[in-house]
CSV table of C-alpha atoms in Angstrom, one decimal:
chain,number,residue,atom,x,y,z
A,668,THR,CA,-52.3,-9.9,32.5
A,669,GLY,CA,-53.2,-8.1,35.8
A,670,MET,CA,-49.8,-6.4,36.2
A,671,ILE,CA,-49.5,-3.0,35.2
A,672,GLY,CA,-46.6,-1.9,32.7
A,673,PHE,CA,-43.8,0.4,33.4
A,674,GLY,CA,-44.4,2.7,30.3
A,675,VAL,CA,-42.2,4.2,28.1
A,676,GLY,CA,-38.2,5.1,29.5
A,677,TYR,CA,-38.2,2.9,32.0
A,678,ASP,CA,-35.5,0.2,30.2
A,679,ASP,CA,-32.8,1.0,33.0
A,680,TYR,CA,-35.3,0.1,35.9
A,681,TYR,CA,-37.2,-3.2,34.4
A,682,TRP,CA,-34.5,-5.0,32.3
A,683,PRO,CA,-32.4,-5.7,35.9
A,684,ILE,CA,-35.5,-7.1,36.9
A,685,VAL,CA,-36.1,-9.5,34.0
A,686,ALA,CA,-32.6,-10.4,34.0
A,687,TYR,CA,-32.8,-11.6,38.1
A,688,ILE,CA,-35.7,-13.5,37.2
A,689,ARG,CA,-34.5,-15.5,34.2
A,690,ASP,CA,-31.3,-16.2,36.0
A,691,ALA,CA,-33.1,-17.5,39.1
A,692,GLN,CA,-35.2,-19.6,36.7
A,693,LYS,CA,-32.2,-21.1,35.2
A,694,ARG,CA,-30.5,-21.6,38.7
A,695,SER,CA,-33.3,-23.4,40.2
A,696,LYS,CA,-33.6,-25.8,36.9
A,697,ALA,CA,-29.7,-26.5,37.2
A,698,ALA,CA,-30.2,-27.3,40.8
A,699,ALA,CA,-33.3,-29.4,40.3
A,700,ARG,CA,-32.1,-33.4,40.1
A,701,ALA,CA,-33.5,-34.9,37.1
A,702,PRO,CA,-35.6,-38.2,37.6
A,703,ALA,CA,-33.2,-41.3,37.3
A,704,GLY,CA,-35.6,-44.2,38.0
A,705,ASN,CA,-37.1,-47.1,36.0
A,706,ILE,CA,-40.3,-45.8,33.7
A,707,ALA,CA,-41.5,-49.1,33.8
A,708,ARG,CA,-41.3,-50.1,37.2
A,709,GLY,CA,-42.7,-46.6,37.8
A,710,HIS,CA,-45.9,-47.4,35.8
A,711,GLU,CA,-46.4,-50.6,37.9
A,712,LEU,CA,-46.4,-48.6,40.9
A,713,PHE,CA,-48.8,-46.2,39.7
A,714,LYS,CA,-51.0,-48.9,38.5
A,715,LYS,CA,-50.7,-50.6,42.0
A,716,ASN,CA,-51.3,-47.6,44.1
A,717,LYS,CA,-54.2,-46.8,42.1
A,718,CYS,CA,-53.1,-43.6,41.4
A,719,ALA,CA,-55.4,-43.3,38.0
A,720,ILE,CA,-58.4,-43.3,40.2
A,721,CYS,CA,-57.8,-39.4,40.9
A,722,HIS,CA,-55.1,-38.7,37.8
A,723,TRP,CA,-56.0,-38.1,34.3
A,724,VAL,CA,-53.6,-39.9,32.0
A,725,ASP,CA,-53.8,-39.5,28.1
A,726,GLY,CA,-57.6,-39.1,28.4
A,727,LYS,CA,-58.3,-41.9,31.0
A,728,GLY,CA,-58.6,-41.8,34.7
A,729,GLY,CA,-60.0,-39.5,37.4
A,730,ARG,CA,-60.2,-35.8,37.5
A,731,LEU,CA,-59.9,-35.2,41.1
A,732,GLY,CA,-56.0,-34.9,40.8
A,733,THR,CA,-53.6,-33.4,38.5
A,734,ASN,CA,-53.7,-33.9,34.5
A,735,LEU,CA,-50.3,-35.7,34.7
A,736,THR,CA,-50.1,-35.5,30.8
A,737,ALA,CA,-50.3,-31.5,31.1
A,738,HIS,CA,-48.4,-30.9,34.1
A,739,THR,CA,-45.4,-28.8,34.4
A,740,ALA,CA,-43.9,-29.7,37.8
A,741,THR,CA,-40.4,-30.5,38.2
A,742,ALA,CA,-39.1,-33.8,39.3
A,743,ASP,CA,-38.3,-32.6,43.0
A,744,TYR,CA,-42.0,-31.3,43.2
A,745,ILE,CA,-43.3,-34.5,42.3
A,746,ARG,CA,-41.0,-36.4,44.7
A,747,GLU,CA,-42.0,-34.1,47.5
A,748,SER,CA,-45.7,-34.4,46.7
A,749,LEU,CA,-45.5,-38.3,46.9
A,750,ARG,CA,-43.6,-37.9,50.4
A,751,ASP,CA,-45.5,-35.4,51.9
A,752,PRO,CA,-48.3,-33.9,49.7
A,753,ASN,CA,-49.2,-31.6,52.9
A,754,SER,CA,-46.0,-29.9,52.5
A,755,GLN,CA,-46.7,-27.8,49.2
A,756,ILE,CA,-50.5,-27.9,48.5
A,757,ASP,CA,-51.3,-26.0,45.2
A,758,GLY,CA,-54.9,-24.1,46.3
A,759,SER,CA,-56.3,-25.9,43.4
A,760,TYR,CA,-56.1,-29.1,45.5
A,761,GLN,CA,-56.7,-28.2,49.0
A,762,LEU,CA,-59.3,-30.2,50.8
A,763,VAL,CA,-62.3,-28.1,51.8
A,764,GLN,CA,-65.3,-29.1,53.8
A,765,VAL,CA,-68.4,-27.1,54.0
A,766,MET,CA,-71.0,-27.8,56.9
A,767,ASP,CA,-74.8,-26.5,57.0
A,768,ASN,CA,-76.4,-25.5,60.2
A,769,ILE,CA,-78.2,-29.3,60.2
A,770,GLY,CA,-75.0,-31.3,60.2
A,771,ARG,CA,-74.6,-32.1,56.5
A,772,SER,CA,-71.1,-31.8,55.3
A,773,VAL,CA,-69.6,-31.8,51.7
A,774,ARG,CA,-65.8,-32.5,51.4
A,775,GLY,CA,-63.7,-32.3,48.3
A,776,ARG,CA,-61.6,-30.4,46.0
A,777,ARG,CA,-62.4,-26.3,45.5
A,778,LEU,CA,-62.7,-25.8,41.7
A,779,ASP,CA,-64.0,-22.7,41.6
A,780,GLU,CA,-65.2,-19.9,44.1
A,781,ASN,CA,-66.1,-16.2,44.5
A,782,SER,CA,-68.1,-14.1,47.1
A,783,TYR,CA,-71.3,-15.8,46.7
A,784,SER,CA,-70.8,-19.5,46.0
A,785,ILE,CA,-68.1,-22.4,45.8
A,786,LEU,CA,-68.0,-25.5,43.5
A,787,LEU,CA,-66.5,-28.3,44.9
A,788,MET,CA,-65.9,-31.9,43.3
A,789,ASP,CA,-66.2,-34.7,46.1
A,790,HIS,CA,-64.3,-37.8,46.0
A,791,GLN,CA,-66.6,-39.6,43.8
A,792,GLU,CA,-66.3,-36.7,41.3
A,793,ASN,CA,-69.8,-35.3,41.9
A,794,PHE,CA,-69.9,-31.5,41.5
A,795,HIS,CA,-71.5,-29.2,44.4
A,796,ILE,CA,-72.5,-25.6,44.1
A,797,ILE,CA,-72.8,-24.0,47.6
A,798,ASP,CA,-74.5,-20.7,48.3
A,799,LYS,CA,-71.9,-19.2,50.5
A,800,THR,CA,-74.6,-16.6,51.6
A,801,LYS,CA,-76.6,-19.0,53.5
A,802,LYS,CA,-76.8,-18.9,57.5
A,803,GLY,CA,-75.1,-21.0,59.3
A,804,LEU,CA,-72.6,-22.2,56.4
A,805,ARG,CA,-69.0,-23.1,57.9
A,806,ILE,CA,-66.3,-23.7,55.2
A,807,ALA,CA,-63.0,-25.3,56.7
A,808,ARG,CA,-59.9,-25.1,54.7
A,809,PRO,CA,-57.6,-27.7,56.7
A,810,ASP,CA,-54.0,-27.3,55.4
A,811,VAL,CA,-54.3,-30.8,54.1
A,812,SER,CA,-54.0,-31.8,50.5
A,813,ILE,CA,-56.4,-34.1,48.8
A,814,MET,CA,-53.5,-36.4,47.8
A,815,PRO,CA,-52.8,-39.2,50.1
A,816,ASN,CA,-49.4,-39.3,51.8
A,817,PHE,CA,-47.1,-42.3,50.3
A,818,LYS,CA,-44.4,-41.6,52.8
A,819,ASP,CA,-44.9,-45.0,54.7
A,820,HIS,CA,-46.0,-46.9,51.6
A,821,LEU,CA,-43.3,-46.2,49.1
A,822,THR,CA,-39.2,-46.7,49.3
A,823,GLU,CA,-37.1,-43.9,48.0
A,824,GLN,CA,-36.5,-46.1,45.1
A,825,ASP,CA,-40.2,-46.6,44.5
A,826,VAL,CA,-40.5,-42.5,44.9
A,827,GLU,CA,-37.9,-42.2,42.2
A,828,ASP,CA,-39.5,-44.6,39.9
A,829,VAL,CA,-43.0,-42.9,40.0
A,830,THR,CA,-41.5,-39.7,39.7
A,831,THR,CA,-39.5,-40.8,36.7
A,832,TYR,CA,-42.8,-42.3,35.3
A,833,VAL,CA,-45.1,-39.3,35.9
A,834,TYR,CA,-42.3,-36.9,34.7
A,835,SER,CA,-42.1,-38.8,31.3
A,836,LEU,CA,-46.1,-38.6,31.1
A,837,ARG,CA,-45.6,-34.6,30.5
A,838,LYS,CA,-46.4,-33.5,26.9
A,839,VAL,CA,-45.5,-29.8,28.2
A,840,GLU,CA,-42.2,-28.5,27.8
């Protein structure tokens, strides 16, 4: 990893840090509310709201959003993502807009970026490699998730049902 080691003879220093991190993980897991909705109804709502256009589930669906069979999100994170996706944007799912000096624009999810280029996937799942060294290029990173907000479209029970369905898809423990 990128973290340097403490070396030999620092047991008294790093074990309390490890214990603190493990304790914090246990407390956060204990505080998290497990999903308690209806899986079948959540699946129907998932289909009705066309979530598979963006999300990959068991080898099918869109690639713009999270692969839901490989996600590790907590139920609380899923609930909040449905209610207000802009409140907790993972950098991989932040909207990026690139505009050139003649008015052309590309918007989408940032897949990769370095000092010289940025790779975007637009909403039609087309890939765009943009040379960041071009003159007149503007890159906007609004604090907006690519996921739509369902706050006004789903009731609290709907949110719980979709959360339960999505949580049930996870293959990663």
